[in-house]
């Protein structure tokens, strides 16, 4: 019986600055492949609960809390996308799991691409989910304004406190991207983010980490170039709608064309009827992610 998607095993891996927390959903077969899943900028490893549920033990799924988030909140800086990529590589090496498939959502897609570029012997294939393509800021737009516009409520909550867990739940239930899709899985994922004691609960995300990583998404040339230098098979899946469920998503056919992505090397496909979040845990997005992850996994005999 595979591990419950809401109650995976928890382990730690030593990295510079502390111990990285890792969620593990084990495979049902000892010879099954391993997939490493990398979350977004203010998320945590439990964001992959629905993908884990649908994988149903056909692979071992490893999802770290990146440094400065979740149970890795206390792992010291410096932060940055390359640092996260090296942490992912340290995880793969420490568990003797490589080479593996790595999947990343949002900021995790940039980290995934960087992991493959910086540590090609550890990564055999990547799946990028609504992230990894960078665009230059328009003239006169400050990075902090651009970051606030993109992240919206996810960034605002880092300076907020909540009197109890119900208040945090209500905060997220008002998020326009979730709509009527609230579930036990979303609840467990968002509750994992809370630290502190009532009546001053707050997000586990370290503001410095989010600011550093967000600025690199917008401006770092190594991060921007990684998707164009991938040494392994890759695919990009993108959401039709945005972080607030707005009609314009992070990407569209025109933006992908302008990015210079070589779609012969990195096919890019929209996932209909998804936004930036539901592409990960809604039925259409999660099912397509799982199909791509299982594309070359042998069927059980």
mmCIF file of C-alpha atoms in Angstrom:
data_model
loop_
_atom_site.group_PDB
_atom_site.id
_atom_site.type_symbol
_atom_site.label_atom_id
_atom_site.label_comp_id
_atom_site.label_asym_id
_atom_site.label_seq_id
_atom_site.Cartn_x
_atom_site.Cartn_y
_atom_site.Cartn_z
ATOM 1 C CA UNK A 1 0.000 0.000 0.000
ATOM 2 C CA UNK A 2 1.477 3.361 -1.022
ATOM 3 C CA UNK A 3 1.791 6.241 1.424
ATOM 4 C CA UNK A 4 -1.221 8.548 1.892
ATOM 5 C CA UNK A 5 -0.802 11.652 -0.279
ATOM 6 C CA UNK A 6 -1.595 13.827 2.739
ATOM 7 C CA UNK A 7 0.687 11.940 5.139
ATOM 8 C CA UNK A 8 3.916 11.074 3.329
ATOM 9 C CA UNK A 9 7.055 9.915 5.053
ATOM 10 C CA UNK A 10 9.306 12.744 6.246
ATOM 11 C CA UNK A 11 13.095 12.664 6.135
ATOM 12 C CA UNK A 12 15.963 15.126 6.063
ATOM 13 C CA UNK A 13 19.045 15.499 3.887
ATOM 14 C CA UNK A 14 22.114 17.506 4.983
ATOM 15 C CA UNK A 15 22.858 20.562 2.860
ATOM 16 C CA UNK A 16 25.078 23.589 3.507
ATOM 17 C CA UNK A 17 23.382 25.552 6.258
ATOM 18 C CA UNK A 18 21.228 22.826 7.776
ATOM 19 C CA UNK A 19 19.006 19.848 7.041
ATOM 20 C CA UNK A 20 16.613 19.974 4.098
ATOM 21 C CA UNK A 21 13.178 18.505 4.851
ATOM 22 C CA UNK A 22 11.907 16.054 2.238
ATOM 23 C CA UNK A 23 8.495 14.429 1.818
ATOM 24 C CA UNK A 24 8.605 10.894 0.419
ATOM 25 C CA UNK A 25 5.794 8.885 -1.120
ATOM 26 C CA UNK A 26 7.362 5.434 -1.618
ATOM 27 C CA UNK A 27 6.783 3.223 -4.626
ATOM 28 C CA UNK A 28 5.056 -0.101 -4.323
ATOM 29 C CA UNK A 29 7.939 -1.835 -6.131
ATOM 30 C CA UNK A 30 11.617 -1.661 -5.168
ATOM 31 C CA UNK A 31 12.668 -1.334 -8.814
ATOM 32 C CA UNK A 32 10.351 1.607 -9.546
ATOM 33 C CA UNK A 33 11.962 4.857 -10.703
ATOM 34 C CA UNK A 34 12.294 7.994 -8.583
ATOM 35 C CA UNK A 35 10.836 11.410 -9.389
ATOM 36 C CA UNK A 36 11.884 14.603 -7.579
ATOM 37 C CA UNK A 37 9.227 17.331 -7.426
ATOM 38 C CA UNK A 38 10.137 20.979 -6.780
ATOM 39 C CA UNK A 39 7.532 23.443 -5.488
ATOM 40 C CA UNK A 40 6.968 27.145 -6.140
ATOM 41 C CA UNK A 41 8.244 30.298 -4.499
ATOM 42 C CA UNK A 42 5.977 30.447 -1.414
ATOM 43 C CA UNK A 43 4.868 26.817 -1.415
ATOM 44 C CA UNK A 44 6.059 23.614 0.275
ATOM 45 C CA UNK A 45 6.517 19.984 -0.681
ATOM 46 C CA UNK A 46 2.918 19.035 0.082
ATOM 47 C CA UNK A 47 1.855 21.031 -2.984
ATOM 48 C CA UNK A 48 2.416 17.743 -4.840
ATOM 49 C CA UNK A 49 -0.247 15.815 -2.876
ATOM 50 C CA UNK A 50 -2.590 15.335 -5.850
ATOM 51 C CA UNK A 51 0.201 14.234 -8.176
ATOM 52 C CA UNK A 52 1.301 11.783 -5.461
ATOM 53 C CA UNK A 53 -2.243 10.450 -5.148
ATOM 54 C CA UNK A 54 -2.563 9.848 -8.868
ATOM 55 C CA UNK A 55 0.905 8.303 -9.150
ATOM 56 C CA UNK A 56 -0.421 5.724 -6.675
ATOM 57 C CA UNK A 57 2.923 4.175 -5.806
ATOM 58 C CA UNK A 58 4.094 3.644 -9.378
ATOM 59 C CA UNK A 59 7.199 5.764 -8.648
ATOM 60 C CA UNK A 60 8.917 6.985 -5.512
ATOM 61 C CA UNK A 61 8.100 10.673 -5.293
ATOM 62 C CA UNK A 62 10.454 12.965 -3.352
ATOM 63 C CA UNK A 63 9.314 16.544 -2.684
ATOM 64 C CA UNK A 64 11.637 18.781 -0.658
ATOM 65 C CA UNK A 65 10.614 21.856 1.261
ATOM 66 C CA UNK A 66 13.091 24.288 -0.291
ATOM 67 C CA UNK A 67 15.332 26.221 2.097
ATOM 68 C CA UNK A 68 13.466 29.090 3.689
ATOM 69 C CA UNK A 69 10.083 27.328 3.420
ATOM 70 C CA UNK A 70 8.054 24.786 5.378
ATOM 71 C CA UNK A 71 10.084 22.444 7.536
ATOM 72 C CA UNK A 72 13.260 23.758 5.832
ATOM 73 C CA UNK A 73 12.569 27.268 7.126
ATOM 74 C CA UNK A 74 15.604 27.145 9.409
ATOM 75 C CA UNK A 75 18.098 26.157 6.699
ATOM 76 C CA UNK A 76 20.342 29.208 6.455
ATOM 77 C CA UNK A 77 20.967 31.316 3.394
ATOM 78 C CA UNK A 78 22.331 32.319 1.045
ATOM 79 C CA UNK A 79 19.227 31.716 -1.023
ATOM 80 C CA UNK A 80 18.816 31.898 -4.780
ATOM 81 C CA UNK A 81 17.771 29.590 -7.592
ATOM 82 C CA UNK A 82 21.222 28.067 -8.098
ATOM 83 C CA UNK A 83 21.414 27.323 -4.376
ATOM 84 C CA UNK A 84 18.070 25.494 -4.576
ATOM 85 C CA UNK A 85 19.283 23.583 -7.628
ATOM 86 C CA UNK A 86 22.362 22.465 -5.724
ATOM 87 C CA UNK A 87 20.135 21.427 -2.806
ATOM 88 C CA UNK A 88 18.025 19.301 -5.152
ATOM 89 C CA UNK A 89 21.218 17.724 -6.498
ATOM 90 C CA UNK A 90 22.386 17.047 -2.927
ATOM 91 C CA UNK A 91 19.068 15.319 -2.236
ATOM 92 C CA UNK A 92 19.390 13.097 -5.306
ATOM 93 C CA UNK A 93 22.993 12.230 -4.479
ATOM 94 C CA UNK A 94 22.375 11.628 -0.765
ATOM 95 C CA UNK A 95 19.619 9.122 -1.524
ATOM 96 C CA UNK A 96 21.628 7.548 -4.357
ATOM 97 C CA UNK A 97 18.588 8.027 -6.586
ATOM 98 C CA UNK A 98 20.053 9.471 -9.787
ATOM 99 C CA UNK A 99 19.681 9.913 -12.580
ATOM 100 C CA UNK A 100 16.035 10.877 -12.008
ATOM 101 C CA UNK A 101 13.182 12.737 -13.595
ATOM 102 C CA UNK A 102 12.708 16.161 -12.006
ATOM 103 C CA UNK A 103 9.422 18.060 -12.222
ATOM 104 C CA UNK A 104 9.066 21.665 -11.104
ATOM 105 C CA UNK A 105 6.104 24.014 -10.746
ATOM 106 C CA UNK A 106 6.340 27.805 -11.011
ATOM 107 C CA UNK A 107 9.667 28.872 -9.435
ATOM 108 C CA UNK A 108 10.388 25.174 -9.087
ATOM 109 C CA UNK A 109 10.511 24.948 -12.875
ATOM 110 C CA UNK A 110 13.450 27.391 -12.955
ATOM 111 C CA UNK A 111 15.106 25.372 -10.186
ATOM 112 C CA UNK A 112 14.465 22.167 -12.128
ATOM 113 C CA UNK A 113 16.033 23.522 -15.299
ATOM 114 C CA UNK A 114 19.045 24.799 -13.350
ATOM 115 C CA UNK A 115 19.452 21.434 -11.625
ATOM 116 C CA UNK A 116 19.666 19.708 -15.001
ATOM 117 C CA UNK A 117 22.163 22.255 -16.362
ATOM 118 C CA UNK A 118 24.372 22.330 -13.263
ATOM 119 C CA UNK A 119 24.178 18.596 -12.461
ATOM 120 C CA UNK A 120 23.514 16.774 -15.747
ATOM 121 C CA UNK A 121 24.632 13.374 -14.451
ATOM 122 C CA UNK A 122 21.854 13.385 -11.853
ATOM 123 C CA UNK A 123 18.945 14.346 -14.122
ATOM 124 C CA UNK A 124 17.629 12.208 -16.946
ATOM 125 C CA UNK A 125 14.512 14.176 -17.876
ATOM 126 C CA UNK A 126 12.640 17.301 -16.768
ATOM 127 C CA UNK A 127 9.012 18.373 -16.775
ATOM 128 C CA UNK A 128 8.436 22.118 -16.378
ATOM 129 C CA UNK A 129 5.011 23.223 -15.134
ATOM 130 C CA UNK A 130 4.021 26.862 -15.701
ATOM 131 C CA UNK A 131 7.517 28.206 -15.185
ATOM 132 C CA UNK A 132 11.156 28.337 -16.388
ATOM 133 C CA UNK A 133 10.655 30.885 -19.199
ATOM 134 C CA UNK A 134 11.865 34.395 -18.351
ATOM 135 C CA UNK A 135 11.100 37.703 -20.042
ATOM 136 C CA UNK A 136 12.842 41.070 -19.611
ATOM 137 C CA UNK A 137 11.007 43.648 -17.510
ATOM 138 C CA UNK A 138 9.420 46.512 -19.449
ATOM 139 C CA UNK A 139 11.296 49.801 -19.275
ATOM 140 C CA UNK A 140 10.630 51.679 -16.055
ATOM 141 C CA UNK A 141 9.170 48.718 -14.158
ATOM 142 C CA UNK A 142 10.891 48.024 -10.827
ATOM 143 C CA UNK A 143 11.592 44.429 -9.860
ATOM 144 C CA UNK A 144 9.767 44.737 -6.528
ATOM 145 C CA UNK A 145 6.646 46.044 -8.299
ATOM 146 C CA UNK A 146 6.810 43.285 -10.880
ATOM 147 C CA UNK A 147 7.234 40.663 -8.164
ATOM 148 C CA UNK A 148 4.263 42.018 -6.210
ATOM 149 C CA UNK A 149 2.130 42.060 -9.366
ATOM 150 C CA UNK A 150 2.976 38.463 -10.206
ATOM 151 C CA UNK A 151 2.749 36.933 -6.733
ATOM 152 C CA UNK A 152 -0.139 39.001 -5.391
ATOM 153 C CA UNK A 153 -1.685 37.583 -2.193
ATOM 154 C CA UNK A 154 1.005 34.912 -1.920
ATOM 155 C CA UNK A 155 3.568 37.640 -1.220
ATOM 156 C CA UNK A 156 1.281 39.818 0.906
ATOM 157 C CA UNK A 157 0.626 37.022 3.399
ATOM 158 C CA UNK A 158 4.300 36.864 4.410
ATOM 159 C CA UNK A 159 3.877 40.041 6.479
ATOM 160 C CA UNK A 160 0.569 38.945 8.004
ATOM 161 C CA UNK A 161 -0.247 37.147 11.248
ATOM 162 C CA UNK A 162 -3.284 34.965 11.873
ATOM 163 C CA UNK A 163 -5.039 34.387 15.212
ATOM 164 C CA UNK A 164 -5.740 30.718 14.533
ATOM 165 C CA UNK A 165 -5.647 28.057 11.866
ATOM 166 C CA UNK A 166 -9.216 28.734 10.803
ATOM 167 C CA UNK A 167 -8.300 32.320 9.936
ATOM 168 C CA UNK A 168 -5.495 31.098 7.687
ATOM 169 C CA UNK A 169 -7.877 28.652 6.042
ATOM 170 C CA UNK A 170 -10.348 31.458 5.392
ATOM 171 C CA UNK A 171 -7.571 33.614 3.927
ATOM 172 C CA UNK A 172 -6.809 30.962 1.332
ATOM 173 C CA UNK A 173 -10.446 30.105 0.658
ATOM 174 C CA UNK A 174 -10.920 33.697 -0.525
ATOM 175 C CA UNK A 175 -8.145 33.281 -3.094
ATOM 176 C CA UNK A 176 -9.745 33.666 -6.551
ATOM 177 C CA UNK A 177 -7.657 30.914 -8.117
ATOM 178 C CA UNK A 178 -9.149 28.250 -5.854
ATOM 179 C CA UNK A 179 -12.817 29.039 -6.438
ATOM 180 C CA UNK A 180 -14.931 26.037 -5.515
ATOM 181 C CA UNK A 181 -11.982 23.647 -5.665
ATOM 182 C CA UNK A 182 -11.166 23.659 -1.934
ATOM 183 C CA UNK A 183 -10.276 20.163 -0.761
ATOM 184 C CA UNK A 184 -8.651 18.273 2.094
ATOM 185 C CA UNK A 185 -5.461 18.288 0.045
ATOM 186 C CA UNK A 186 -5.370 22.054 -0.431
ATOM 187 C CA UNK A 187 -6.191 22.444 3.240
ATOM 188 C CA UNK A 188 -3.322 20.181 4.337
ATOM 189 C CA UNK A 189 -0.902 21.914 1.978
ATOM 190 C CA UNK A 190 -1.779 25.425 3.185
ATOM 191 C CA UNK A 191 -1.831 24.413 6.864
ATOM 192 C CA UNK A 192 1.674 22.948 6.511
ATOM 193 C CA UNK A 193 2.853 26.491 5.828
ATOM 194 C CA UNK A 194 1.902 27.801 9.279
ATOM 195 C CA UNK A 195 4.453 28.340 12.050
ATOM 196 C CA UNK A 196 4.298 30.039 15.450
ATOM 197 C CA UNK A 197 1.611 29.864 18.117
ATOM 198 C CA UNK A 198 -1.841 31.351 18.380
ATOM 199 C CA UNK A 199 -2.720 34.191 18.215
ATOM 200 C CA UNK A 200 0.333 34.989 16.078
ATOM 201 C CA UNK A 201 0.585 32.301 13.441
ATOM 202 C CA UNK A 202 2.418 33.221 10.254
ATOM 203 C CA UNK A 203 3.699 31.745 7.010
ATOM 204 C CA UNK A 204 6.830 29.639 7.281
ATOM 205 C CA UNK A 205 8.303 31.386 4.243
ATOM 206 C CA UNK A 206 11.371 33.505 5.015
ATOM 207 C CA UNK A 207 10.859 36.895 3.393
ATOM 208 C CA UNK A 208 14.528 37.252 2.426
ATOM 209 C CA UNK A 209 14.392 33.904 0.624
ATOM 210 C CA UNK A 210 11.289 34.852 -1.344
ATOM 211 C CA UNK A 211 12.668 38.270 -2.268
ATOM 212 C CA UNK A 212 16.042 36.855 -3.346
ATOM 213 C CA UNK A 213 14.515 34.050 -5.377
ATOM 214 C CA UNK A 214 11.868 36.283 -6.923
ATOM 215 C CA UNK A 215 14.417 38.835 -8.060
ATOM 216 C CA UNK A 216 16.424 36.061 -9.724
ATOM 217 C CA UNK A 217 13.365 34.786 -11.564
ATOM 218 C CA UNK A 218 13.027 38.269 -13.011
ATOM 219 C CA UNK A 219 16.662 39.203 -13.559
ATOM 220 C CA UNK A 220 19.182 36.347 -13.211
ATOM 221 C CA UNK A 221 20.769 35.430 -16.536
ATOM 222 C CA UNK A 222 21.844 31.931 -15.486
ATOM 223 C CA UNK A 223 18.290 31.112 -14.433
ATOM 224 C CA UNK A 224 16.789 32.663 -17.561
ATOM 225 C CA UNK A 225 19.156 30.755 -19.805
ATOM 226 C CA UNK A 226 18.784 27.329 -18.225
ATOM 227 C CA UNK A 227 15.702 26.278 -20.194
ATOM 228 C CA UNK A 228 17.597 27.039 -23.418
ATOM 229 C CA UNK A 229 20.601 24.899 -22.410
ATOM 230 C CA UNK A 230 18.948 21.766 -21.082
ATOM 231 C CA UNK A 231 21.133 18.662 -21.551
ATOM 232 C CA UNK A 232 18.240 16.183 -21.339
ATOM 233 C CA UNK A 233 14.733 15.593 -22.694
ATOM 234 C CA UNK A 234 12.269 18.199 -21.473
ATOM 235 C CA UNK A 235 8.695 19.393 -21.799
ATOM 236 C CA UNK A 236 6.804 22.505 -20.704
ATOM 237 C CA UNK A 237 3.154 22.443 -19.633
ATOM 238 C CA UNK A 238 1.528 25.837 -19.146
ATOM 239 C CA UNK A 239 -1.723 27.035 -17.605
ATOM 240 C CA UNK A 240 -4.225 28.977 -19.662
ATOM 241 C CA UNK A 241 -5.036 31.361 -16.789
ATOM 242 C CA UNK A 242 -2.992 33.240 -14.216
ATOM 243 C CA UNK A 243 -2.246 33.257 -10.488
ATOM 244 C CA UNK A 244 -5.528 34.999 -9.678
ATOM 245 C CA UNK A 245 -7.472 32.956 -12.254
ATOM 246 C CA UNK A 246 -7.299 35.925 -14.633
ATOM 247 C CA UNK A 247 -7.639 35.160 -18.365
ATOM 248 C CA UNK A 248 -4.007 36.064 -19.128
ATOM 249 C CA UNK A 249 -1.680 33.428 -17.743
ATOM 250 C CA UNK A 250 2.066 33.629 -17.324
ATOM 251 C CA UNK A 251 2.434 32.226 -20.825
ATOM 252 C CA UNK A 252 0.582 32.042 -24.089
ATOM 253 C CA UNK A 253 1.577 31.011 -27.595
ATOM 254 C CA UNK A 254 2.836 34.504 -28.434
ATOM 255 C CA UNK A 255 4.952 34.861 -25.280
ATOM 256 C CA UNK A 256 6.461 31.429 -25.732
ATOM 257 C CA UNK A 257 7.321 32.323 -29.306
ATOM 258 C CA UNK A 258 8.963 35.575 -28.204
ATOM 259 C CA UNK A 259 10.968 33.748 -25.533
ATOM 260 C CA UNK A 260 13.043 31.988 -28.182
ATOM 261 C CA UNK A 261 12.235 28.549 -26.786
ATOM 262 C CA UNK A 262 13.291 25.790 -29.164
ATOM 263 C CA UNK A 263 10.039 23.856 -29.216
ATOM 264 C CA UNK A 264 11.619 21.044 -31.162
ATOM 265 C CA UNK A 265 13.784 20.380 -28.088
ATOM 266 C CA UNK A 266 11.316 21.514 -25.422
ATOM 267 C CA UNK A 267 7.721 20.940 -26.552
ATOM 268 C CA UNK A 268 5.309 23.397 -24.908
ATOM 269 C CA UNK A 269 1.637 22.581 -24.441
ATOM 270 C CA UNK A 270 -1.250 24.461 -22.812
ATOM 271 C CA UNK A 271 -3.358 22.608 -20.269
ATOM 272 C CA UNK A 272 -6.960 23.664 -20.959
ATOM 273 C CA UNK A 273 -9.153 24.995 -18.159
ATOM 274 C CA UNK A 274 -6.337 25.439 -15.636
ATOM 275 C CA UNK A 275 -4.856 28.361 -13.749
ATOM 276 C CA UNK A 276 -1.394 28.647 -12.202
ATOM 277 C CA UNK A 277 -2.471 26.622 -9.162
ATOM 278 C CA UNK A 278 -5.053 24.210 -10.526
ATOM 279 C CA UNK A 279 -2.585 22.965 -13.123
ATOM 280 C CA UNK A 280 -0.930 21.245 -10.167
ATOM 281 C CA UNK A 281 -3.864 19.881 -8.180
ATOM 282 C CA UNK A 282 -6.912 20.126 -10.437
ATOM 283 C CA UNK A 283 -7.982 17.014 -12.334
ATOM 284 C CA UNK A 284 -6.897 18.123 -15.810
ATOM 285 C CA UNK A 285 -3.473 19.376 -14.775
ATOM 286 C CA UNK A 286 -2.545 16.697 -12.254
ATOM 287 C CA UNK A 287 -3.637 13.906 -14.579
ATOM 288 C CA UNK A 288 -1.561 15.251 -17.460
ATOM 289 C CA UNK A 289 1.487 15.722 -15.207
ATOM 290 C CA UNK A 290 1.165 12.133 -14.044
ATOM 291 C CA UNK A 291 0.805 10.815 -17.589
ATOM 292 C CA UNK A 292 3.975 12.655 -18.582
ATOM 293 C CA UNK A 293 5.863 11.383 -15.521
ATOM 294 C CA UNK A 294 4.777 7.818 -16.237
ATOM 295 C CA UNK A 295 5.454 8.025 -19.957
ATOM 296 C CA UNK A 296 8.449 5.698 -19.830
ATOM 297 C CA UNK A 297 7.711 3.779 -16.611
ATOM 298 C CA UNK A 298 7.266 0.057 -17.283
ATOM 299 C CA UNK A 299 3.868 -1.317 -16.377
ATOM 300 C CA UNK A 300 3.678 -3.656 -13.395
ATOM 301 C CA UNK A 301 3.665 -7.307 -14.351
#
